Short mmCIF file of C-alpha atoms and ligand atoms in Angstrom, two decimals:
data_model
loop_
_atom_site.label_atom_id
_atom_site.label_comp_id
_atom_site.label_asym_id
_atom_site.label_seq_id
_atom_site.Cartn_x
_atom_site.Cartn_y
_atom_site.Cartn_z
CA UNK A 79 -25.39 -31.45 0.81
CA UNK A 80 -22.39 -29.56 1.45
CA UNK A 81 -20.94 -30.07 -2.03
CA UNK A 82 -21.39 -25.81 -2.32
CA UNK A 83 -23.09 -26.17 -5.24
CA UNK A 84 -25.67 -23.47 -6.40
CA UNK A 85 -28.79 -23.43 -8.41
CA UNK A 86 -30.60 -20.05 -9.77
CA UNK A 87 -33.99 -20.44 -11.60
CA UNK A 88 -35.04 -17.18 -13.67
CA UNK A 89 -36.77 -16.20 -16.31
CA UNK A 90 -34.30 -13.33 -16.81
CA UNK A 91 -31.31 -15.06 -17.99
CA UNK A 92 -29.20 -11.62 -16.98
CA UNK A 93 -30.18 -11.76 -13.42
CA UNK A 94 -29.30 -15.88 -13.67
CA UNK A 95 -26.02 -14.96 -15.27
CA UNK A 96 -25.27 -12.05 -12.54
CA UNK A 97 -26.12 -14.67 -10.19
CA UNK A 98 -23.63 -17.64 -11.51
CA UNK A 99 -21.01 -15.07 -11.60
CA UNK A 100 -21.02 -14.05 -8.15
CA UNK A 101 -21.85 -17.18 -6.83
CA UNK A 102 -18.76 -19.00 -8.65
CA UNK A 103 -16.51 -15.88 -7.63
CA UNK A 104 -17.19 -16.97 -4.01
CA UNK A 105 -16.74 -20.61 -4.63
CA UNK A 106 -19.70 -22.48 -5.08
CA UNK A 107 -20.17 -24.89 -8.35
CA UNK A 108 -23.37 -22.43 -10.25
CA UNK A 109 -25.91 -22.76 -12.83
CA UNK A 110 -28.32 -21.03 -13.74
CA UNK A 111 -32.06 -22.68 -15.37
CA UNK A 112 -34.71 -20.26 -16.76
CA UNK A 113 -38.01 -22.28 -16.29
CA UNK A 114 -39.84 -24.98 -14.22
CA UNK A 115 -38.29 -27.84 -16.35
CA UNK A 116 -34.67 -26.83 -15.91
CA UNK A 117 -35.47 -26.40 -12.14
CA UNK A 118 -36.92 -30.36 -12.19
CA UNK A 119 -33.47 -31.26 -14.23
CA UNK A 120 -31.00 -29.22 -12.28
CA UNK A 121 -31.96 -30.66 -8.54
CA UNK A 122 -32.36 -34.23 -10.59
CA UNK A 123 -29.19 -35.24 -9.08
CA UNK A 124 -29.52 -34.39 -5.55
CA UNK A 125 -30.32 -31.13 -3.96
CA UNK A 126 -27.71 -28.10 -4.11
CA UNK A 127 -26.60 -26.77 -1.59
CA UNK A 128 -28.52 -23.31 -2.49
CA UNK A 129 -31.84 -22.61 -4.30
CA UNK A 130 -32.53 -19.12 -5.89
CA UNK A 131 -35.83 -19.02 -6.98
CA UNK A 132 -37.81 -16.16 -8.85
CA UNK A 133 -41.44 -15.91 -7.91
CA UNK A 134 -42.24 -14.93 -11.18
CA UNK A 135 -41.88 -17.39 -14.10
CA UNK A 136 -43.89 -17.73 -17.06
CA UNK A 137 -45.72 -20.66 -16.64
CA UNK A 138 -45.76 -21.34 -13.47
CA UNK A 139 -46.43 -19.59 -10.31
CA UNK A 140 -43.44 -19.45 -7.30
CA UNK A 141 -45.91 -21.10 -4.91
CA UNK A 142 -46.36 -23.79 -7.26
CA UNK A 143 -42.71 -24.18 -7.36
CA UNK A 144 -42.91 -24.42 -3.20
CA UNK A 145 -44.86 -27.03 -3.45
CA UNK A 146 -43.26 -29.05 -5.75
CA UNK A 147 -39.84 -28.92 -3.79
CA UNK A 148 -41.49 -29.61 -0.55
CA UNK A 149 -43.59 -32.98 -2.24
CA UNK A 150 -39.71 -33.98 -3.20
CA UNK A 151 -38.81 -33.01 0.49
CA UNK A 152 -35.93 -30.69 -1.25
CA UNK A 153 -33.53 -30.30 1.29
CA UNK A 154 -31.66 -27.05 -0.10
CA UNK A 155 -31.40 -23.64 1.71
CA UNK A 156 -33.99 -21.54 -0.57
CA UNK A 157 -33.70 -17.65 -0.88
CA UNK A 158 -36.79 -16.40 -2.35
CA UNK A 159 -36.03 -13.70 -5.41
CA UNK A 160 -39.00 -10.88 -6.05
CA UNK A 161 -39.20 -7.77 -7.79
CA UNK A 162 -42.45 -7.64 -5.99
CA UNK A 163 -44.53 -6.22 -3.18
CA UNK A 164 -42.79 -7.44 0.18
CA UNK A 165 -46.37 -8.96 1.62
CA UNK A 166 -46.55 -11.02 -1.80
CA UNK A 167 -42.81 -12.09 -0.65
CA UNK A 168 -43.50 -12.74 3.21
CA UNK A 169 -46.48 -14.47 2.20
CA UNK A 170 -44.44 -16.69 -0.19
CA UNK A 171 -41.63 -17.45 2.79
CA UNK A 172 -44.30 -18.07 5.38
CA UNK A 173 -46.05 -20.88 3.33
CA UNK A 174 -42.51 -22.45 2.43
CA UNK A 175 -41.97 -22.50 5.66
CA UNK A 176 -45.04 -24.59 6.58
CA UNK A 177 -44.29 -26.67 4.13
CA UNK A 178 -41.38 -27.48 5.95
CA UNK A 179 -39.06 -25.72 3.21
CA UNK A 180 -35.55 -24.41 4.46
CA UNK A 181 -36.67 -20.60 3.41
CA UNK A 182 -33.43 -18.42 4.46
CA UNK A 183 -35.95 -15.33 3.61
CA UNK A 184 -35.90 -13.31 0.53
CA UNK A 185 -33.52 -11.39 -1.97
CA UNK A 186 -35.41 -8.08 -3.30
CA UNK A 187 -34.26 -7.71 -7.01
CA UNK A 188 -32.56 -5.67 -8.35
CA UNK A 189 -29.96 -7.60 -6.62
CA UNK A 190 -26.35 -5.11 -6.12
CA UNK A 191 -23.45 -8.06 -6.97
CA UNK A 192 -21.74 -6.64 -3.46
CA UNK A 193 -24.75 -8.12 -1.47
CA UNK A 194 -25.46 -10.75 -3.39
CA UNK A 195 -21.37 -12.13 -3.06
CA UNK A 196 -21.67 -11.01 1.00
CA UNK A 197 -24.92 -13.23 1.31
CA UNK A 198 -23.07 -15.72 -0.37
CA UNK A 199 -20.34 -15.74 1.47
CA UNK A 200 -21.61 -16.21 4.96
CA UNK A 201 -23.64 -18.92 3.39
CA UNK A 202 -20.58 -20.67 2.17
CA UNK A 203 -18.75 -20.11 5.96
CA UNK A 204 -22.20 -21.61 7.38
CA UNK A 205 -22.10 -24.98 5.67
CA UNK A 206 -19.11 -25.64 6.99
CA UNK A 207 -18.09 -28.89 8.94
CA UNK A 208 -21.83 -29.98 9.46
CA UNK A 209 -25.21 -29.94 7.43
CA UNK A 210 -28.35 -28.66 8.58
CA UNK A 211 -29.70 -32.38 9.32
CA UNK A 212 -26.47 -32.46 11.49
CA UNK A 213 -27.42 -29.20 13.49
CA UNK A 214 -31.02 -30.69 13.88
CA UNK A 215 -30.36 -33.41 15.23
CA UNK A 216 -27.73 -32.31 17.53
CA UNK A 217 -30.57 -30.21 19.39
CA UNK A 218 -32.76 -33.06 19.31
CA UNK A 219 -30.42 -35.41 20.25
CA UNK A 220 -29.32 -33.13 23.09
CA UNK A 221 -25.95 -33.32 21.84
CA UNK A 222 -25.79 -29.36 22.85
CA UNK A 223 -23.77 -28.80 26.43
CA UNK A 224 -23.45 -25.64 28.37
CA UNK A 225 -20.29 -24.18 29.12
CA UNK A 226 -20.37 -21.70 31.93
CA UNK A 227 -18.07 -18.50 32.74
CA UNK A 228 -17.65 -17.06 35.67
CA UNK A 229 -18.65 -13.31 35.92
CA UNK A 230 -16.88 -11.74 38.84
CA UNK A 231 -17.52 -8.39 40.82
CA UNK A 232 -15.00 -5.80 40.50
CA UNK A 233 -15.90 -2.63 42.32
CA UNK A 234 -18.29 -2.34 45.08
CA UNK A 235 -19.62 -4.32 48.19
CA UNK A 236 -21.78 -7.27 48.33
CA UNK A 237 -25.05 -5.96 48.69
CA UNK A 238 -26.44 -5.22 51.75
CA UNK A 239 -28.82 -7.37 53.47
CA UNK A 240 -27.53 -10.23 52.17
CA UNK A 241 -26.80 -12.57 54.65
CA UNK A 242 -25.22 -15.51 52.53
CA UNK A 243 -21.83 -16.83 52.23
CA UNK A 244 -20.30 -15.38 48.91
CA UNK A 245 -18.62 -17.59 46.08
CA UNK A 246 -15.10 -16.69 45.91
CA UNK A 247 -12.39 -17.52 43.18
CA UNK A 248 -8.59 -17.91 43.37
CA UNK A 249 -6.86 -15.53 40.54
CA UNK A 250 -3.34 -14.96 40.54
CA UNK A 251 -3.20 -14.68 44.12
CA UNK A 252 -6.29 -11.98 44.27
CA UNK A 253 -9.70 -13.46 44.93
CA UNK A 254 -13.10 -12.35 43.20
CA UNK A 255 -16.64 -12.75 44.20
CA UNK A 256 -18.00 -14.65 42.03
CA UNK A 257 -21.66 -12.91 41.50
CA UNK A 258 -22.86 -15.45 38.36
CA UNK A 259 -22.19 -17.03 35.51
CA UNK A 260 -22.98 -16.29 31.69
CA UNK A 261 -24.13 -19.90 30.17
CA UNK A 262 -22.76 -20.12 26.27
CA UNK A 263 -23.54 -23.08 24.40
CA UNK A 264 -21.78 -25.58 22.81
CA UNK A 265 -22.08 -28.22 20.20
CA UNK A 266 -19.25 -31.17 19.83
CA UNK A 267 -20.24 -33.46 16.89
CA UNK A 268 -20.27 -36.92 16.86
CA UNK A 269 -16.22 -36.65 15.26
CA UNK A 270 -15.45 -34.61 18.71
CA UNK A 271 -14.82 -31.32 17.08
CA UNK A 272 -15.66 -28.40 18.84
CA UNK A 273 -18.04 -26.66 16.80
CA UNK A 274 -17.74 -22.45 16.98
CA UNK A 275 -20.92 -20.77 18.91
CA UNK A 276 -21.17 -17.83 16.05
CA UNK A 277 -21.12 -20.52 13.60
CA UNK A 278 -23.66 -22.95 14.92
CA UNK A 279 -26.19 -20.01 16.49
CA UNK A 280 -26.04 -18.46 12.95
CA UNK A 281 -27.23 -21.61 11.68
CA UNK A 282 -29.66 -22.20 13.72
CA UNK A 283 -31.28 -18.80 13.47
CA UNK A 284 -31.37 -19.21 9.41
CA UNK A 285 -32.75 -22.65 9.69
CA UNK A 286 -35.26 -20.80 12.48
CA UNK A 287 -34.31 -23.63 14.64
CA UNK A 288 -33.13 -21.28 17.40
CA UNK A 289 -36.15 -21.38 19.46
CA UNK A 290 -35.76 -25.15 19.85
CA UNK A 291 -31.76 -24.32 20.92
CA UNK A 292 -32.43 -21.58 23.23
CA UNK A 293 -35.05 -24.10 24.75
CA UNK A 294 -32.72 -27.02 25.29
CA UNK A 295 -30.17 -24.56 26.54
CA UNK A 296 -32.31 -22.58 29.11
CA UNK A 297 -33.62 -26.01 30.27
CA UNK A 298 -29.96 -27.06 30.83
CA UNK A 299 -29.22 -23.82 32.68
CA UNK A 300 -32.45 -24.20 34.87
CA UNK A 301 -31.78 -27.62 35.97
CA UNK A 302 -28.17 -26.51 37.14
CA UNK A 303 -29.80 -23.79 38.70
CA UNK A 304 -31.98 -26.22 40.96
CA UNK A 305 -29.48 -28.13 41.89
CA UNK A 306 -27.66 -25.63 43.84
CA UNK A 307 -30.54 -24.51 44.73
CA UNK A 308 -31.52 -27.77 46.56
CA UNK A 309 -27.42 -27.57 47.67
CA UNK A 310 -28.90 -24.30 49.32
CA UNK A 311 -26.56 -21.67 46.82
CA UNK A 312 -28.74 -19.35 44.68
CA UNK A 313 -26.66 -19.16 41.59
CA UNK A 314 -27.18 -16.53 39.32
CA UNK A 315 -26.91 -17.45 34.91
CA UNK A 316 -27.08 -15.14 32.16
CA UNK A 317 -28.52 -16.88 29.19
CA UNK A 318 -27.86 -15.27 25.25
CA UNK A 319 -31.37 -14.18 23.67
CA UNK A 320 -31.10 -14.35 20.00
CA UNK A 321 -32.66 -11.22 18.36
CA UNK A 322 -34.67 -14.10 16.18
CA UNK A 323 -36.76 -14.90 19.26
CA UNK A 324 -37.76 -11.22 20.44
CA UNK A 325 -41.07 -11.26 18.09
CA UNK A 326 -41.99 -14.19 20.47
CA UNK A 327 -44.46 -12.74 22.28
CA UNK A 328 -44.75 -16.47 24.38
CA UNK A 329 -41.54 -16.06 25.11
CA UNK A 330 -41.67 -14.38 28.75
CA UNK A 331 -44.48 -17.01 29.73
CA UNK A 332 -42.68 -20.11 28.44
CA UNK A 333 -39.47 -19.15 29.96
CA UNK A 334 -41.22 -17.91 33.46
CA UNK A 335 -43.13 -21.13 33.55
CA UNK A 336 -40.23 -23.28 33.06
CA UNK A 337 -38.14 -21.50 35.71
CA UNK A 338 -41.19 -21.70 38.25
CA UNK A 339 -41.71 -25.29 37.33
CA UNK A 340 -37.98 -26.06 38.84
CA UNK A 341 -38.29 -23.81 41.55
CA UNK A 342 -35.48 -21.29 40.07
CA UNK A 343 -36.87 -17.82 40.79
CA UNK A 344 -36.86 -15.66 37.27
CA UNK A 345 -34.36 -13.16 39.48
CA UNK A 346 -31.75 -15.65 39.16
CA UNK A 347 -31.83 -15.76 35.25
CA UNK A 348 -29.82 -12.19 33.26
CA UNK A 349 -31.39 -12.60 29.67
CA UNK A 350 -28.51 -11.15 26.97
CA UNK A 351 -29.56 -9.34 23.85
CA UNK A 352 -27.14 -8.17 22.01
CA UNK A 353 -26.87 -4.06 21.21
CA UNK A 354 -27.23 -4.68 17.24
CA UNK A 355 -30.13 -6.23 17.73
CA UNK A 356 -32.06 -4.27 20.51
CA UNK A 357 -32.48 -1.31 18.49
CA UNK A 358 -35.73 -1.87 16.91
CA UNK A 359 -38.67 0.18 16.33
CA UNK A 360 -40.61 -3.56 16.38
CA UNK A 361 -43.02 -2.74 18.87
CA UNK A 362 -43.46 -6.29 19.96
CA UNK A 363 -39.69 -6.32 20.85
CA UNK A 364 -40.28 -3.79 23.35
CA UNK A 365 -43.38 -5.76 25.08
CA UNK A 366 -41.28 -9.15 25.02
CA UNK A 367 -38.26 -7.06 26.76
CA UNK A 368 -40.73 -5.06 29.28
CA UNK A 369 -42.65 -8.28 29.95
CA UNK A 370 -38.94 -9.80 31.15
CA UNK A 371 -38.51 -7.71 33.35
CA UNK A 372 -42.01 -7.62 34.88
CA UNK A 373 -41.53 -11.53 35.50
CA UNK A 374 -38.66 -10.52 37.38
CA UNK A 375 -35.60 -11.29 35.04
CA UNK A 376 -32.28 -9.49 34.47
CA UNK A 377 -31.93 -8.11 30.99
CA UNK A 378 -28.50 -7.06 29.84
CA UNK A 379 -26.99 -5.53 26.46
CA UNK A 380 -24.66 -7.57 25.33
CA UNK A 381 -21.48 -6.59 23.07
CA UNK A 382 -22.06 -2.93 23.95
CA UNK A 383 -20.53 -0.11 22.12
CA UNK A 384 -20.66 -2.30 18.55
CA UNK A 385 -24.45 -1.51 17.43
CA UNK A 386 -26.06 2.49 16.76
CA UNK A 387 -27.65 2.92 19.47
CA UNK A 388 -29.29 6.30 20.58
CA UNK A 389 -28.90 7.70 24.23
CA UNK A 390 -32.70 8.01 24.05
CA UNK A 391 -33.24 4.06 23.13
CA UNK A 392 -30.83 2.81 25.16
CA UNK A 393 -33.36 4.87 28.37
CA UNK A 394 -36.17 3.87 27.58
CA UNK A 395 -35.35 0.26 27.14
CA UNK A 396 -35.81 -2.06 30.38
CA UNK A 397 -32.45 -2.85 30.58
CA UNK A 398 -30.61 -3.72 34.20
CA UNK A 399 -27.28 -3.93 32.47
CA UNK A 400 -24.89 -2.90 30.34
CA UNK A 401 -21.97 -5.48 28.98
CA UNK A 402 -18.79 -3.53 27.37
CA UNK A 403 -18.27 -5.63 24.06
CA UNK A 404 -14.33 -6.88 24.24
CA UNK A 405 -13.52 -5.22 21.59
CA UNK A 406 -12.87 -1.90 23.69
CA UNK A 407 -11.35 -3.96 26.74
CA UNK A 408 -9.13 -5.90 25.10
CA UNK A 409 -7.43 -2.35 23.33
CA UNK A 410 -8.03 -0.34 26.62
CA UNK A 411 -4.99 -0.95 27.73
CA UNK A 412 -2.64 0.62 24.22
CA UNK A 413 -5.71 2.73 23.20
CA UNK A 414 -6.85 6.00 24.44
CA UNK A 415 -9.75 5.83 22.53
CA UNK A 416 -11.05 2.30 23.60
CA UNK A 417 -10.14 3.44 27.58
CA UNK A 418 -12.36 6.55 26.70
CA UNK A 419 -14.89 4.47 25.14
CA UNK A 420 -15.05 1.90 28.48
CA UNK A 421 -14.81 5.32 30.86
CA UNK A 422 -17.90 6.83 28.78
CA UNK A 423 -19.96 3.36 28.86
CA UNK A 424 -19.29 2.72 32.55
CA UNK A 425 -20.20 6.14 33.17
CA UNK A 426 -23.58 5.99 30.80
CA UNK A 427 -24.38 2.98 32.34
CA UNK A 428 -24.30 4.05 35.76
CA UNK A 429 -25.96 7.09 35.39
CA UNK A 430 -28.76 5.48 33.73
CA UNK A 431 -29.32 3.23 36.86
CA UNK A 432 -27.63 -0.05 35.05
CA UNK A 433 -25.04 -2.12 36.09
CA UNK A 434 -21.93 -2.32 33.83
CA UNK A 435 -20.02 -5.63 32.87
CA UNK A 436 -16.47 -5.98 31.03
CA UNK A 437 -16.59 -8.70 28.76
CA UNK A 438 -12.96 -10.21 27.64
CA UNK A 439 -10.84 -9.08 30.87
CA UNK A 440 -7.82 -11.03 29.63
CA UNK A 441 -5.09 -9.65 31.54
CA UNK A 442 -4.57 -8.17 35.22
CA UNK A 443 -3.97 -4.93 34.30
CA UNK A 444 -7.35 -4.81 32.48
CA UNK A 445 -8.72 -5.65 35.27
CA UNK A 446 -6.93 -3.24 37.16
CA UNK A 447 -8.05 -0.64 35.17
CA UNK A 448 -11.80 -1.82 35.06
CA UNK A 449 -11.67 -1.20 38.67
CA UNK A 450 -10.40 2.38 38.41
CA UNK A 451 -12.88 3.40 36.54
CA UNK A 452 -15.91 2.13 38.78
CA UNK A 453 -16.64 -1.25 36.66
CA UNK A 454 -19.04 -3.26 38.48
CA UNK A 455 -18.23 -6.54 36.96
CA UNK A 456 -16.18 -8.23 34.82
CA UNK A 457 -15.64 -11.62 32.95
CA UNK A 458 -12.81 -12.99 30.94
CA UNK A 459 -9.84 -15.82 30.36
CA UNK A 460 -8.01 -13.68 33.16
CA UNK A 461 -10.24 -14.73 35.50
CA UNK A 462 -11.82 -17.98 34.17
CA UNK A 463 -12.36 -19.47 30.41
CA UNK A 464 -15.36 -20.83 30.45
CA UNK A 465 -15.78 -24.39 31.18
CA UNK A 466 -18.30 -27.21 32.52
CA UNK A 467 -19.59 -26.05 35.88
CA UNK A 468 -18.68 -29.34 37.58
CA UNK A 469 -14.81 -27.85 37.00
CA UNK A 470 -15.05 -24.82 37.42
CA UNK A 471 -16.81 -25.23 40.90
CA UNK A 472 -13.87 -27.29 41.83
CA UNK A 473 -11.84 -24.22 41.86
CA UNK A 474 -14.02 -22.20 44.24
CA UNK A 475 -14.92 -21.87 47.78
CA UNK A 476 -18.08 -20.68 49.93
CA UNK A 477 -16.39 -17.61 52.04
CA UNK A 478 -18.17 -15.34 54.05
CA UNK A 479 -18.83 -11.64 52.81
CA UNK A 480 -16.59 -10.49 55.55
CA UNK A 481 -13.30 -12.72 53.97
CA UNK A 482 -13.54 -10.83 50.96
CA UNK A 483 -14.43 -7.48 52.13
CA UNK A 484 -13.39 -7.06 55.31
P1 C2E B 769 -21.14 -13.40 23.92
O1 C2E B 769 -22.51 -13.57 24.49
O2 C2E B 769 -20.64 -12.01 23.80
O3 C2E B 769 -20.19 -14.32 24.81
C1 C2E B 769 -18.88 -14.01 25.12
C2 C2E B 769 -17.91 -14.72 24.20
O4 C2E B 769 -16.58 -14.28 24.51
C3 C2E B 769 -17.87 -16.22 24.41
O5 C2E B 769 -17.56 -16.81 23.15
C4 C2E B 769 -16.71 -16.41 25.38
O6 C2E B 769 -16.14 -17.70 25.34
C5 C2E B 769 -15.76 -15.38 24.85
N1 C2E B 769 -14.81 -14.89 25.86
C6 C2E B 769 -14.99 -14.79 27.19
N2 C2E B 769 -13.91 -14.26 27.80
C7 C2E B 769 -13.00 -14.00 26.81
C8 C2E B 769 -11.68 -13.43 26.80
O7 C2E B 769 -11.12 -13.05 27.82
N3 C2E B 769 -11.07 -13.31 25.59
C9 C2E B 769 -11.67 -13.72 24.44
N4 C2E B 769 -11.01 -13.58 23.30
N5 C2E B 769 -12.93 -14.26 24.41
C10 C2E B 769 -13.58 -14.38 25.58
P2 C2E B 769 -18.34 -18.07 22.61
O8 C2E B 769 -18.66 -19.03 23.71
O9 C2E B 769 -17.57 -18.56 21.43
O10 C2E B 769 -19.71 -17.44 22.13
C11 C2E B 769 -19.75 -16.53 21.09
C12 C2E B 769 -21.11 -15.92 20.96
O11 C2E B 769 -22.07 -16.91 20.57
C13 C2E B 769 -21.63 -15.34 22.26
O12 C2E B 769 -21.08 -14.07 22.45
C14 C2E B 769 -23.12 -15.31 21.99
O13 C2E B 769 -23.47 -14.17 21.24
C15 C2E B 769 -23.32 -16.53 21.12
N6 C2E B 769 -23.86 -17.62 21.96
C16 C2E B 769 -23.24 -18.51 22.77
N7 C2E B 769 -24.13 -19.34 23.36
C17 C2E B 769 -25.35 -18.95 22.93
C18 C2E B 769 -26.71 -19.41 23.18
O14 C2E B 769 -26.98 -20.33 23.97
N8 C2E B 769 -27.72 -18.76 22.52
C19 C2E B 769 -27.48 -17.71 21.67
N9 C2E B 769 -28.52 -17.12 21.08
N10 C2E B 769 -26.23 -17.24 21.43
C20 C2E B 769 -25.18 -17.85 22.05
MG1 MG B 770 -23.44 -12.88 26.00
MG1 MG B 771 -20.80 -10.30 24.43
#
């Protein structure tokens, strides 16, 4: 299945040429079929790779066509292709996806060649080095590890009150206070290859598999979590949210309850969401994210600076803090314009009550800088790559506040 090979079904033999031409411009094998019975010969073979299928055909009905492929268990990515009313469309996805269909959603036509070659493309730097049975079965199989990376405090005090000893790491001589960790997933296939994050999580999320990642992930994270816990250190993890699971409204129950069930209180759990993806009109987004925080989790914008934003969303969103995407860090130190862009995000951030975070600290004088300008915390290579959390404890030491701070 990850021959890149490409089938359209249309009615409109223009829109199935337009099609094979962009699709074999980007490097998939095309054709294009213009009813029912070409569909039945083209997959004869073995699935493609792709399915483009029109709702609309002559003598047959696109739901009719869902069926079929899911009696034949077709095991193609489909994109649904409508001229028509969106519900007709959603309705169309939703039942293909009952059916068990891989429905990557749905292409409005007229179809501009520039999108359709885009779509393509990211579809043809998806299927990769695995297949979606691959993917699947690494979740199931719990072949997915967590990787954790230290996130340490740059400016400011431990918090008052606090009576605990604080984690502190060795860095070039300097040590940090380690105040949590950020858990990102990863995925080595049965070969041993490392497998990218943006290139699995992608998958997953078209394959609307994610929930079923995130799950095995958090779980992971949560178990670590209680066993420090029962070690007597309350850790602290930031977990990545995809933007596919914020119309979950079970979401803040299941992930509460699972905490709860370990004994992990929902304070020691930062959920990330990343900036593109916050801003939303959806108004179930905004009850997942407020019902978050009223269970008593962190909530932080990730890859800040990179998405649109408004001064006016980014208030009235629950968020506890803000993370600088690297981007802007890692030019901070040669740009004026990324060091104005950090100074103006610490600054929002902190006058809006949040906490600010520096992702992709790579060298000292980042860091250096980052401190100048009020950062609370900061994470990067320069400090720690990420790694398993059996290593990366090896490295640090239990001090008390007063070591660090004086
Ligand atoms: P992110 O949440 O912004 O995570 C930070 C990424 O920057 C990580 O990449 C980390 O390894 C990398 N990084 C950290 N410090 C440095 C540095 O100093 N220099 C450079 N160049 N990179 C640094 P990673 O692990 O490849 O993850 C990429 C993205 O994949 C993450 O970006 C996150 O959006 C997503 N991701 C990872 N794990 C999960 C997960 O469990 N669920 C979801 N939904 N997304 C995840
Ligand atoms: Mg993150
Ligand atoms: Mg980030």
């Amino acid at each position: 299945m990850t021959d890149k090979s490409l089938v359209v079904i249309d009615d409109d033999d223009l829109v199935g040429q337009l099609v094979v031409e962009a699709a074999q411009q980007v490097g998939f094998r095309a054709r294009a079929v213009q009813d029912f019975e070409g569909l039945k010969t083209a997959i004869e073979p073995g699935d493609p790779e792709l399915l483009l299928l029109d709702l609309v055909l002559p003598n047959v009905d696109g739901i009719q066509m869902l069926r079929f492929l899911a009696d034949r268990e077709c095991k193609s990515k489909i994109w649904l292709l409508s001229g028509f009313d969106p519900k007709v469309v959603q309705t169309a996805e939703r039942l293909g996806l009952s059916l068990g269909l891989n429905i990557l959603g749905a292409l409005t036509k007229p179809v501009s060649v520039s999108t359709l070659k885009d779509e393509l493309r990211k579809q043809l730097r998806q299927a990769g080095d695995f297949t979606p049975e691959d993917l699947k079965r690494a979740i199931t199989e719990e072949q997915l590890f967590v990787h954790y990376q230290p996130k340490v405090r740059l400016a400011g005090k431990q918090e008052p009150a606090d009576p605990n000893k604080v984690l502190s790491l060795p860095v070039e001589g300097d040590r940090f206070e380690i105040i949590g960790f950020e858990a990102l997933a990863r995925w080595q296939n049965q070969h041993g290859a490392l497998i990218p994050p943006p290139k699995f999580i992608s998958a997953a999320e078209d394959m609307q598999i994610i929930d079923e990642l995130t799950q095995s992930v958090f779980r992971q994270v949560i178990q670590e979590l209680a066993q420090w816990k029962a070690r007597g250190t309350g850790l602290n993890v930031a977990v990545n949210i995809s933007p596919a699971l914020l119309a979950d409204l079970d979401l803040p129950d299941f992930l509460a309850d699972e905490a709860m069930a370990h004994g992990v209180e929902a304070e020691q759990i930062v959920l990330e969401i990343t900036e593109n993806s916050a801003v939303t009109e959806d108004p179930h987004f905004m009850d997942v994210l407020s019902r978050f925080r009223l269970k008593g989790f962190g909530l932080s914008l990730d890859d800040f600076g990179t998405g649109f934003s408004s001064l006016i969303q980014i208030y009235r969103m629950p968020f506890t803090e803000l993370k600088i995407d690297r981007s802007f860090v890692s030019e901070m130190d040669d740009s004026e314009e990324a060091f104005t862009i950090v100074q103006s995000i610490v600054n929002l951030g902190h006058n809006l009550g949040m906490r600010v975070c520096a992702e992709g600290v790579e060298t000292p004088s980042a860091a250096r800088t980052l401190t100048n300008l009020g950062c609370d915390y900061a994470q990067g290579y320069y400090f720690s790559r990420p790694g398993l959390m059996s290593d990366i404890m090896a490295q640090i030491s239990a001090v008390p506040a007063m070591d660090l701070y004086g």
